[in-house]
Amino acid sequence: MKTLLNVQNIQKTFGKGANSVTALHDVTFSIEEGEFVGIMGPSGAGKSTLLNLLATIDTPTAGSIQIENVEIQTLKENALADFRREHLGFIFQDYNLLDSLTVQENILLPLAIAKVDRATIQQRVLEIAQLFHIEDLLHKYPVQLSGGQKQRTAAARALITKPAMILADEPTGALDSKSATDLLQSLEALNENQKATIMMVTHDAYAASFCNRILFIQDGIVSTEILKGQQTRKQFFQRILEEVATFGGGARDII
Ligand SMILES: Nc1ncnc2c1ncn2[C@@H]1O[C@H](COP(=O)(O)OP(=O)(O)OP(=O)(O)O)[C@@H](O)[C@H]1O
Ligand SMILES: [Mg+2]
């Protein structure tokens, strides 16, 4: 197995002096190619901060982040934008679709920007639309879609470039349980069949149970991690609930 992401002793402090907030104290972990990793922890624990650092949207105060052996802090603005576009895919809670474009146009946008030829684009759009069960929606506009359909469109757009790593922050947060299950099953299929590497922040133990490994973040450090191993999804779900319960007062924020 190849290490795709290597995070060493990262720290993130916002602001300066008396008003500063240290969101991440000292975080170290790595992710192998083909893993589906969940990030859980109480509200304010630093999960989104961590994801933003990995997304290269923000920079750590100290420590090192390597993605595919590239030390991302060494990249300058343009190189960083290229790296982000070529290697990473993002799925956020609020979809970020462009309302004036159809589903198909939204999905193919990253390939059009990368100047990929038409035939390849057409083929990739169909493949990815089938995976997310949106092939009948390609000519609709975002306003005509349900929340679940919008999120599957956003996921298809994130994945059409075959990114080395997919970063998702609460992708099921705004979805009903049926739509959430559809999205999670598509991500699971992508992980199993195409060996896509996925990192997903979630408050929801059910969503987390689709992952192979969960990192728990508390007070700015990785407090513990659990592996699915040979457990069924139901058994893993129970195990995650047990772990969440140990957060005590914070448990309310998680489920
Ligand atoms: N841009 C910022 N400026 C100042 N403080 C920030 C900033 N972003 C995050 N923080 C602080 O850092 C800490 C971690 O925030 P973060 O958003 O990473 O938490 P989280 O684990 O994603 O929480 P949630 O589950 O509620 O989304 C919080 O105390 C937050 O107030
Ligand atoms: Mg967050």
PDB file of C-alpha atoms and ligand atoms in Angstrom:
ATOM      1  CA  MET A   1       0.000   0.000   0.000  1.00  0.00           C
ATOM      2  CA  LYS A   2       1.146   3.490  -0.870  1.00  0.00           C
ATOM      3  CA  THR A   3       0.879   6.363   1.605  1.00  0.00           C
ATOM      4  CA  LEU A   4      -1.183   9.098  -0.003  1.00  0.00           C
ATOM      5  CA  LEU A   5      -1.379  11.614   2.802  1.00  0.00           C
ATOM      6  CA  ASN A   6       1.155  12.209   5.522  1.00  0.00           C
ATOM      7  CA  VAL A   7       0.341  14.725   8.243  1.00  0.00           C
ATOM      8  CA  GLN A   8       3.149  15.395  10.735  1.00  0.00           C
ATOM      9  CA  ASN A   9       2.737  17.409  13.929  1.00  0.00           C
ATOM     10  CA  ILE A  10       0.467  20.042  12.485  1.00  0.00           C
ATOM     11  CA  GLN A  11      -0.685  22.918  14.584  1.00  0.00           C
ATOM     12  CA  LYS A  12      -3.155  25.653  13.665  1.00  0.00           C
ATOM     13  CA  THR A  13      -3.622  28.843  15.626  1.00  0.00           C
ATOM     14  CA  PHE A  14      -6.067  31.531  14.492  1.00  0.00           C
ATOM     15  CA  GLY A  15      -5.322  35.158  15.442  1.00  0.00           C
ATOM     16  CA  LYS A  16      -2.558  36.526  17.628  1.00  0.00           C
ATOM     17  CA  GLY A  17      -1.893  37.235  21.308  1.00  0.00           C
ATOM     18  CA  ALA A  18      -4.621  37.097  23.932  1.00  0.00           C
ATOM     19  CA  ASN A  19      -7.402  36.552  21.371  1.00  0.00           C
ATOM     20  CA  SER A  20      -5.747  33.641  19.588  1.00  0.00           C
ATOM     21  CA  VAL A  21      -7.464  30.253  19.318  1.00  0.00           C
ATOM     22  CA  THR A  22      -5.446  27.078  18.799  1.00  0.00           C
ATOM     23  CA  ALA A  23      -7.801  24.799  16.857  1.00  0.00           C
ATOM     24  CA  LEU A  24      -5.241  22.033  16.255  1.00  0.00           C
ATOM     25  CA  HIS A  25      -2.523  21.380  18.840  1.00  0.00           C
ATOM     26  CA  ASP A  26      -0.475  18.514  17.436  1.00  0.00           C
ATOM     27  CA  VAL A  27      -1.991  16.246  14.811  1.00  0.00           C
ATOM     28  CA  THR A  28      -0.107  13.361  13.197  1.00  0.00           C
ATOM     29  CA  PHE A  29      -1.571  10.599  10.999  1.00  0.00           C
ATOM     30  CA  SER A  30      -1.301   9.129   7.546  1.00  0.00           C
ATOM     31  CA  ILE A  31      -3.728   7.714   5.008  1.00  0.00           C
ATOM     32  CA  GLU A  32      -3.007   4.904   2.569  1.00  0.00           C
ATOM     33  CA  GLU A  33      -4.256   4.815  -0.984  1.00  0.00           C
ATOM     34  CA  GLY A  34      -7.759   3.296  -1.168  1.00  0.00           C
ATOM     35  CA  GLU A  35      -8.819   4.027   2.421  1.00  0.00           C
ATOM     36  CA  PHE A  36     -12.224   5.497   3.359  1.00  0.00           C
ATOM     37  CA  VAL A  37     -11.491   7.449   6.538  1.00  0.00           C
ATOM     38  CA  GLY A  38     -14.011   9.215   8.761  1.00  0.00           C
ATOM     39  CA  ILE A  39     -13.196  12.157  11.017  1.00  0.00           C
ATOM     40  CA  MET A  40     -15.431  12.565  14.067  1.00  0.00           C
ATOM     41  CA  GLY A  41     -15.334  14.680  17.195  1.00  0.00           C
ATOM     42  CA  PRO A  42     -17.353  17.246  19.153  1.00  0.00           C
ATOM     43  CA  SER A  43     -18.340  20.589  17.674  1.00  0.00           C
ATOM     44  CA  GLY A  44     -15.339  22.933  17.737  1.00  0.00           C
ATOM     45  CA  ALA A  45     -12.832  20.051  17.942  1.00  0.00           C
ATOM     46  CA  GLY A  46     -10.990  21.219  14.829  1.00  0.00           C
ATOM     47  CA  LYS A  47     -12.385  18.883  12.143  1.00  0.00           C
ATOM     48  CA  SER A  48     -13.167  21.506   9.504  1.00  0.00           C
ATOM     49  CA  THR A  49      -9.915  23.289  10.296  1.00  0.00           C
ATOM     50  CA  LEU A  50      -8.049  20.052   9.570  1.00  0.00           C
ATOM     51  CA  LEU A  51      -9.961  19.454   6.340  1.00  0.00           C
ATOM     52  CA  ASN A  52      -9.283  23.026   5.159  1.00  0.00           C
ATOM     53  CA  LEU A  53      -5.553  22.511   5.733  1.00  0.00           C
ATOM     54  CA  LEU A  54      -5.630  19.269   3.719  1.00  0.00           C
ATOM     55  CA  ALA A  55      -7.692  21.029   1.039  1.00  0.00           C
ATOM     56  CA  THR A  56      -4.849  23.597   0.791  1.00  0.00           C
ATOM     57  CA  ILE A  57      -7.441  26.332   1.435  1.00  0.00           C
ATOM     58  CA  ASP A  58      -5.565  27.307   4.611  1.00  0.00           C
ATOM     59  CA  THR A  59      -1.990  26.805   5.879  1.00  0.00           C
ATOM     60  CA  PRO A  60      -0.840  25.269   9.182  1.00  0.00           C
ATOM     61  CA  THR A  61       0.969  27.360  11.805  1.00  0.00           C
ATOM     62  CA  ALA A  62       3.493  24.523  12.224  1.00  0.00           C
ATOM     63  CA  GLY A  63       4.079  20.994  10.941  1.00  0.00           C
ATOM     64  CA  SER A  64       4.063  19.328   7.556  1.00  0.00           C
ATOM     65  CA  ILE A  65       1.448  18.007   5.120  1.00  0.00           C
ATOM     66  CA  GLN A  66       2.484  15.769   2.239  1.00  0.00           C
ATOM     67  CA  ILE A  67       0.006  14.660  -0.417  1.00  0.00           C
ATOM     68  CA  GLU A  68       1.422  12.145  -2.896  1.00  0.00           C
ATOM     69  CA  ASN A  69       4.882  13.000  -1.526  1.00  0.00           C
ATOM     70  CA  VAL A  70       4.474  16.694  -2.354  1.00  0.00           C
ATOM     71  CA  GLU A  71       5.109  19.021   0.590  1.00  0.00           C
ATOM     72  CA  ILE A  72       2.159  21.295  -0.069  1.00  0.00           C
ATOM     73  CA  GLN A  73       3.437  24.269   1.958  1.00  0.00           C
ATOM     74  CA  THR A  74       6.289  24.643  -0.525  1.00  0.00           C
ATOM     75  CA  LEU A  75       3.899  25.301  -3.446  1.00  0.00           C
ATOM     76  CA  LYS A  76       3.302  28.896  -4.532  1.00  0.00           C
ATOM     77  CA  GLU A  77      -0.174  30.250  -5.339  1.00  0.00           C
ATOM     78  CA  ASN A  78      -0.503  29.120  -8.986  1.00  0.00           C
ATOM     79  CA  ALA A  79       1.162  25.765  -8.422  1.00  0.00           C
ATOM     80  CA  LEU A  80      -1.101  25.235  -5.428  1.00  0.00           C
ATOM     81  CA  ALA A  81      -4.240  25.963  -7.482  1.00  0.00           C
ATOM     82  CA  ASP A  82      -3.050  23.498 -10.152  1.00  0.00           C
ATOM     83  CA  PHE A  83      -2.242  20.884  -7.503  1.00  0.00           C
ATOM     84  CA  ARG A  84      -5.671  21.301  -5.904  1.00  0.00           C
ATOM     85  CA  ARG A  85      -7.454  20.965  -9.258  1.00  0.00           C
ATOM     86  CA  GLU A  86      -5.419  17.969 -10.408  1.00  0.00           C
ATOM     87  CA  HIS A  87      -5.206  15.937  -7.198  1.00  0.00           C
ATOM     88  CA  LEU A  88      -8.142  16.790  -4.937  1.00  0.00           C
ATOM     89  CA  GLY A  89     -11.938  16.535  -5.078  1.00  0.00           C
ATOM     90  CA  PHE A  90     -14.274  18.344  -2.671  1.00  0.00           C
ATOM     91  CA  ILE A  91     -17.796  17.664  -1.465  1.00  0.00           C
ATOM     92  CA  PHE A  92     -19.310  20.200   0.935  1.00  0.00           C
ATOM     93  CA  GLN A  93     -22.587  20.350   2.818  1.00  0.00           C
ATOM     94  CA  ASP A  94     -23.972  23.217   0.728  1.00  0.00           C
ATOM     95  CA  TYR A  95     -23.330  21.676  -2.726  1.00  0.00           C
ATOM     96  CA  ASN A  96     -21.762  24.766  -4.396  1.00  0.00           C
ATOM     97  CA  LEU A  97     -23.466  24.103  -7.755  1.00  0.00           C
ATOM     98  CA  LEU A  98     -23.705  26.848 -10.372  1.00  0.00           C
ATOM     99  CA  ASP A  99     -27.419  27.626 -10.831  1.00  0.00           C
ATOM    100  CA  SER A 100     -27.102  28.879 -14.411  1.00  0.00           C
ATOM    101  CA  LEU A 101     -25.580  25.587 -15.626  1.00  0.00           C
ATOM    102  CA  THR A 102     -27.316  22.247 -16.158  1.00  0.00           C
ATOM    103  CA  VAL A 103     -26.358  19.174 -14.152  1.00  0.00           C
ATOM    104  CA  GLN A 104     -24.230  17.971 -17.066  1.00  0.00           C
ATOM    105  CA  GLU A 105     -22.493  21.352 -17.439  1.00  0.00           C
ATOM    106  CA  ASN A 106     -21.811  21.517 -13.703  1.00  0.00           C
ATOM    107  CA  ILE A 107     -20.298  18.035 -13.727  1.00  0.00           C
ATOM    108  CA  LEU A 108     -18.063  18.543 -16.752  1.00  0.00           C
ATOM    109  CA  LEU A 109     -16.783  21.976 -15.695  1.00  0.00           C
ATOM    110  CA  PRO A 110     -13.526  20.725 -14.085  1.00  0.00           C
ATOM    111  CA  LEU A 111     -12.673  18.770 -17.256  1.00  0.00           C
ATOM    112  CA  ALA A 112     -13.539  21.722 -19.510  1.00  0.00           C
ATOM    113  CA  ILE A 113     -11.228  23.934 -17.426  1.00  0.00           C
ATOM    114  CA  ALA A 114      -8.497  21.302 -17.799  1.00  0.00           C
ATOM    115  CA  LYS A 115      -9.122  21.339 -21.605  1.00  0.00           C
ATOM    116  CA  VAL A 116      -9.900  17.629 -21.880  1.00  0.00           C
ATOM    117  CA  ASP A 117     -11.274  16.605 -25.317  1.00  0.00           C
ATOM    118  CA  ARG A 118     -15.044  16.382 -25.932  1.00  0.00           C
ATOM    119  CA  ALA A 119     -15.306  12.625 -26.467  1.00  0.00           C
ATOM    120  CA  THR A 120     -13.474  11.853 -23.226  1.00  0.00           C
ATOM    121  CA  ILE A 121     -15.616  14.376 -21.372  1.00  0.00           C
ATOM    122  CA  GLN A 122     -18.814  12.829 -22.722  1.00  0.00           C
ATOM    123  CA  GLN A 123     -17.733   9.341 -21.716  1.00  0.00           C
ATOM    124  CA  ARG A 124     -16.646  10.385 -18.213  1.00  0.00           C
ATOM    125  CA  VAL A 125     -19.900  12.290 -17.616  1.00  0.00           C
ATOM    126  CA  LEU A 126     -21.951   9.202 -18.485  1.00  0.00           C
ATOM    127  CA  GLU A 127     -19.826   6.885 -16.325  1.00  0.00           C
ATOM    128  CA  ILE A 128     -19.961   9.112 -13.281  1.00  0.00           C
ATOM    129  CA  ALA A 129     -23.666   9.979 -13.764  1.00  0.00           C
ATOM    130  CA  GLN A 130     -24.482   6.270 -13.755  1.00  0.00           C
ATOM    131  CA  LEU A 131     -22.487   5.713 -10.581  1.00  0.00           C
ATOM    132  CA  PHE A 132     -24.501   8.419  -8.801  1.00  0.00           C
ATOM    133  CA  HIS A 133     -27.832   7.505 -10.482  1.00  0.00           C
ATOM    134  CA  ILE A 134     -28.325  10.943 -12.029  1.00  0.00           C
ATOM    135  CA  GLU A 135     -28.179   9.981 -15.718  1.00  0.00           C
ATOM    136  CA  ASP A 136     -31.812  11.081 -16.194  1.00  0.00           C
ATOM    137  CA  LEU A 137     -31.154  14.494 -14.657  1.00  0.00           C
ATOM    138  CA  LEU A 138     -28.284  15.655 -16.874  1.00  0.00           C
ATOM    139  CA  HIS A 139     -30.311  18.364 -18.650  1.00  0.00           C
ATOM    140  CA  LYS A 140     -32.031  19.755 -15.561  1.00  0.00           C
ATOM    141  CA  TYR A 141     -30.956  22.852 -13.631  1.00  0.00           C
ATOM    142  CA  PRO A 142     -30.041  22.796  -9.904  1.00  0.00           C
ATOM    143  CA  VAL A 143     -33.320  24.545  -8.897  1.00  0.00           C
ATOM    144  CA  GLN A 144     -35.215  21.563 -10.332  1.00  0.00           C
ATOM    145  CA  LEU A 145     -33.381  19.063  -8.093  1.00  0.00           C
ATOM    146  CA  SER A 146     -33.955  17.696  -4.591  1.00  0.00           C
ATOM    147  CA  GLY A 147     -31.222  18.112  -1.960  1.00  0.00           C
ATOM    148  CA  GLY A 148     -30.060  14.531  -2.476  1.00  0.00           C
ATOM    149  CA  GLN A 149     -29.913  14.966  -6.265  1.00  0.00           C
ATOM    150  CA  LYS A 150     -27.936  18.192  -5.835  1.00  0.00           C
ATOM    151  CA  GLN A 151     -25.466  16.482  -3.530  1.00  0.00           C
ATOM    152  CA  ARG A 152     -25.026  13.543  -5.931  1.00  0.00           C
ATOM    153  CA  THR A 153     -24.395  16.084  -8.719  1.00  0.00           C
ATOM    154  CA  ALA A 154     -21.817  17.852  -6.542  1.00  0.00           C
ATOM    155  CA  ALA A 155     -20.160  14.521  -5.762  1.00  0.00           C
ATOM    156  CA  ALA A 156     -20.064  13.609  -9.472  1.00  0.00           C
ATOM    157  CA  ARG A 157     -18.414  16.962 -10.245  1.00  0.00           C
ATOM    158  CA  ALA A 158     -15.844  16.405  -7.475  1.00  0.00           C
ATOM    159  CA  LEU A 159     -14.942  12.980  -8.814  1.00  0.00           C
ATOM    160  CA  ILE A 160     -14.959  13.446 -12.560  1.00  0.00           C
ATOM    161  CA  THR A 161     -11.270  14.344 -12.633  1.00  0.00           C
ATOM    162  CA  LYS A 162     -10.442  11.083 -10.780  1.00  0.00           C
ATOM    163  CA  PRO A 163      -8.772  12.947  -7.925  1.00  0.00           C
ATOM    164  CA  ALA A 164      -6.152  11.148  -5.821  1.00  0.00           C
ATOM    165  CA  MET A 165      -8.058  12.127  -2.696  1.00  0.00           C
ATOM    166  CA  ILE A 166     -11.667  13.141  -2.013  1.00  0.00           C
ATOM    167  CA  LEU A 167     -12.311  15.465   0.921  1.00  0.00           C
ATOM    168  CA  ALA A 168     -15.877  15.685   2.195  1.00  0.00           C
ATOM    169  CA  ASP A 169     -17.078  17.926   5.059  1.00  0.00           C
ATOM    170  CA  GLU A 170     -20.464  16.759   6.382  1.00  0.00           C
ATOM    171  CA  PRO A 171     -21.657  15.689   2.900  1.00  0.00           C
ATOM    172  CA  THR A 172     -24.837  14.158   4.338  1.00  0.00           C
ATOM    173  CA  GLY A 173     -25.468  16.958   6.848  1.00  0.00           C
ATOM    174  CA  ALA A 174     -28.358  18.531   4.923  1.00  0.00           C
ATOM    175  CA  LEU A 175     -29.855  15.319   3.517  1.00  0.00           C
ATOM    176  CA  ASP A 176     -32.803  13.139   4.570  1.00  0.00           C
ATOM    177  CA  SER A 177     -31.869   9.580   5.528  1.00  0.00           C
ATOM    178  CA  LYS A 178     -32.781   8.012   2.151  1.00  0.00           C
ATOM    179  CA  SER A 179     -30.704  10.583   0.213  1.00  0.00           C
ATOM    180  CA  ALA A 180     -27.857  10.229   2.713  1.00  0.00           C
ATOM    181  CA  THR A 181     -27.845   6.439   2.264  1.00  0.00           C
ATOM    182  CA  ASP A 182     -27.825   6.800  -1.561  1.00  0.00           C
ATOM    183  CA  LEU A 183     -24.821   9.127  -1.406  1.00  0.00           C
ATOM    184  CA  LEU A 184     -22.947   6.963   1.114  1.00  0.00           C
ATOM    185  CA  GLN A 185     -23.541   3.834  -0.969  1.00  0.00           C
ATOM    186  CA  SER A 186     -22.191   5.603  -4.073  1.00  0.00           C
ATOM    187  CA  LEU A 187     -19.091   6.720  -2.157  1.00  0.00           C
ATOM    188  CA  GLU A 188     -18.669   3.194  -0.793  1.00  0.00           C
ATOM    189  CA  ALA A 189     -18.915   1.751  -4.328  1.00  0.00           C
ATOM    190  CA  LEU A 190     -16.387   4.269  -5.607  1.00  0.00           C
ATOM    191  CA  ASN A 191     -14.036   3.334  -2.782  1.00  0.00           C
ATOM    192  CA  GLU A 192     -14.447  -0.415  -3.278  1.00  0.00           C
ATOM    193  CA  ASN A 193     -14.549  -0.600  -7.077  1.00  0.00           C
ATOM    194  CA  GLN A 194     -12.229   2.220  -8.095  1.00  0.00           C
ATOM    195  CA  LYS A 195     -10.040   2.300  -4.982  1.00  0.00           C
ATOM    196  CA  ALA A 196     -10.866   5.986  -4.483  1.00  0.00           C
ATOM    197  CA  THR A 197      -9.329   7.436  -1.319  1.00  0.00           C
ATOM    198  CA  ILE A 198     -11.931   9.323   0.698  1.00  0.00           C
ATOM    199  CA  MET A 199     -11.734  11.398   3.860  1.00  0.00           C
ATOM    200  CA  MET A 200     -15.088  12.416   5.316  1.00  0.00           C
ATOM    201  CA  VAL A 201     -15.894  14.615   8.307  1.00  0.00           C
ATOM    202  CA  THR A 202     -19.202  13.643   9.881  1.00  0.00           C
ATOM    203  CA  HIS A 203     -21.212  14.035  13.081  1.00  0.00           C
ATOM    204  CA  ASP A 204     -23.323  11.048  12.160  1.00  0.00           C
ATOM    205  CA  ALA A 205     -22.381   7.551  13.398  1.00  0.00           C
ATOM    206  CA  TYR A 206     -24.473   5.978  10.619  1.00  0.00           C
ATOM    207  CA  ALA A 207     -22.556   7.884   7.910  1.00  0.00           C
ATOM    208  CA  ALA A 208     -19.268   7.047   9.653  1.00  0.00           C
ATOM    209  CA  SER A 209     -20.131   3.333   9.620  1.00  0.00           C
ATOM    210  CA  PHE A 210     -19.533   3.305   5.828  1.00  0.00           C
ATOM    211  CA  CYS A 211     -15.845   4.138   6.460  1.00  0.00           C
ATOM    212  CA  ASN A 212     -13.003   1.642   7.044  1.00  0.00           C
ATOM    213  CA  ARG A 213     -11.330   3.698   9.773  1.00  0.00           C
ATOM    214  CA  ILE A 214     -12.408   6.565  12.016  1.00  0.00           C
ATOM    215  CA  LEU A 215     -10.117   9.171  13.557  1.00  0.00           C
ATOM    216  CA  PHE A 216     -11.566  10.946  16.582  1.00  0.00           C
ATOM    217  CA  ILE A 217     -10.472  14.516  17.120  1.00  0.00           C
ATOM    218  CA  GLN A 218     -10.878  16.104  20.508  1.00  0.00           C
ATOM    219  CA  ASP A 219      -9.415  19.380  21.745  1.00  0.00           C
ATOM    220  CA  GLY A 220      -7.171  19.693  18.721  1.00  0.00           C
ATOM    221  CA  ILE A 221      -5.513  16.265  18.822  1.00  0.00           C
ATOM    222  CA  VAL A 222      -6.320  12.814  17.429  1.00  0.00           C
ATOM    223  CA  SER A 223      -7.606  11.234  20.645  1.00  0.00           C
ATOM    224  CA  THR A 224      -8.192   7.739  19.273  1.00  0.00           C
ATOM    225  CA  GLU A 225      -8.831   5.757  16.102  1.00  0.00           C
ATOM    226  CA  ILE A 226     -10.940   2.677  15.389  1.00  0.00           C
ATOM    227  CA  LEU A 227     -10.861   0.233  12.483  1.00  0.00           C
ATOM    228  CA  LYS A 228     -13.745  -1.573  10.822  1.00  0.00           C
ATOM    229  CA  GLY A 229     -11.620  -4.647  10.056  1.00  0.00           C
ATOM    230  CA  GLN A 230     -13.801  -7.753   9.651  1.00  0.00           C
ATOM    231  CA  GLN A 231     -16.832  -6.245  11.404  1.00  0.00           C
ATOM    232  CA  THR A 232     -20.103  -5.825   9.513  1.00  0.00           C
ATOM    233  CA  ARG A 233     -21.321  -2.268   8.977  1.00  0.00           C
ATOM    234  CA  LYS A 234     -23.889  -2.779  11.782  1.00  0.00           C
ATOM    235  CA  GLN A 235     -21.228  -3.993  14.231  1.00  0.00           C
ATOM    236  CA  PHE A 236     -18.975  -1.089  13.301  1.00  0.00           C
ATOM    237  CA  PHE A 237     -21.903   1.308  13.789  1.00  0.00           C
ATOM    238  CA  GLN A 238     -22.324  -0.009  17.370  1.00  0.00           C
ATOM    239  CA  ARG A 239     -18.589   0.345  17.987  1.00  0.00           C
ATOM    240  CA  ILE A 240     -18.682   3.953  16.765  1.00  0.00           C
ATOM    241  CA  LEU A 241     -21.634   4.731  19.062  1.00  0.00           C
ATOM    242  CA  GLU A 242     -19.673   3.315  22.036  1.00  0.00           C
ATOM    243  CA  GLU A 243     -16.716   5.513  21.189  1.00  0.00           C
ATOM    244  CA  VAL A 244     -18.914   8.568  20.759  1.00  0.00           C
ATOM    245  CA  ALA A 245     -20.486   7.887  24.184  1.00  0.00           C
ATOM    246  CA  THR A 246     -17.045   8.163  25.837  1.00  0.00           C
ATOM    247  CA  PHE A 247     -17.013  11.817  24.811  1.00  0.00           C
ATOM    248  CA  GLY A 248     -19.408  12.370  27.707  1.00  0.00           C
ATOM    249  CA  GLY A 249     -20.789  15.901  27.526  1.00  0.00           C
ATOM    250  CA  GLY A 250     -19.779  16.145  23.890  1.00  0.00           C
ATOM    251  CA  ALA A 251     -21.881  13.185  22.759  1.00  0.00           C
ATOM    252  CA  ARG A 252     -24.912  15.385  22.265  1.00  0.00           C
ATOM    253  CA  ASP A 253     -23.022  17.220  19.548  1.00  0.00           C
ATOM    254  CA  ILE A 254     -22.113  14.082  17.662  1.00  0.00           C
ATOM    255  CA  ILE A 255     -25.239  12.056  16.992  1.00  0.00           C
TER     256      ILE A 255
HETATM  257  N1  LIG B   1     -11.207  31.435  10.831  1.00  0.00           N
HETATM  258  C1  LIG B   1     -11.217  31.250  12.162  1.00  0.00           C
HETATM  259  N2  LIG B   1     -10.862  32.231  13.003  1.00  0.00           N
HETATM  260  C2  LIG B   1     -10.846  32.042  14.339  1.00  0.00           C
HETATM  261  N3  LIG B   1     -11.186  30.901  14.954  1.00  0.00           N
HETATM  262  C3  LIG B   1     -11.548  29.878  14.175  1.00  0.00           C
HETATM  263  C4  LIG B   1     -11.593  29.983  12.737  1.00  0.00           C
HETATM  264  N4  LIG B   1     -12.000  28.793  12.222  1.00  0.00           N
HETATM  265  C5  LIG B   1     -12.201  27.986  13.281  1.00  0.00           C
HETATM  266  N5  LIG B   1     -11.929  28.625  14.454  1.00  0.00           N
HETATM  267  C6  LIG B   1     -12.011  28.040  15.813  1.00  0.00           C
HETATM  268  O1  LIG B   1     -11.281  26.838  15.815  1.00  0.00           O
HETATM  269  C7  LIG B   1     -11.948  25.824  16.568  1.00  0.00           C
HETATM  270  C8  LIG B   1     -12.217  24.614  15.684  1.00  0.00           C
HETATM  271  O2  LIG B   1     -13.193  24.951  14.687  1.00  0.00           O
HETATM  272  P1  LIG B   1     -13.654  23.945  13.550  1.00  0.00           P
HETATM  273  O3  LIG B   1     -14.537  24.695  12.628  1.00  0.00           O
HETATM  274  O4  LIG B   1     -12.461  23.286  12.960  1.00  0.00           O
HETATM  275  O5  LIG B   1     -14.474  22.869  14.393  1.00  0.00           O
HETATM  276  P2  LIG B   1     -15.296  21.604  13.902  1.00  0.00           P
HETATM  277  O6  LIG B   1     -14.720  20.424  14.606  1.00  0.00           O
HETATM  278  O7  LIG B   1     -15.362  21.561  12.417  1.00  0.00           O
HETATM  279  O8  LIG B   1     -16.734  21.912  14.501  1.00  0.00           O
HETATM  280  P3  LIG B   1     -18.209  21.572  13.905  1.00  0.00           P
HETATM  281  O9  LIG B   1     -18.445  20.146  14.249  1.00  0.00           O
HETATM  282  O10 LIG B   1     -19.109  22.480  14.695  1.00  0.00           O
HETATM  283  O11 LIG B   1     -18.222  21.852  12.434  1.00  0.00           O
HETATM  284  C9  LIG B   1     -13.195  26.492  17.133  1.00  0.00           C
HETATM  285  O12 LIG B   1     -12.894  26.935  18.446  1.00  0.00           O
HETATM  286  C10 LIG B   1     -13.422  27.655  16.199  1.00  0.00           C
HETATM  287  O13 LIG B   1     -14.083  28.702  16.851  1.00  0.00           O
HETATM  288 MG    MG B   2     -16.944  21.739  10.972  1.00  0.00          MG
END
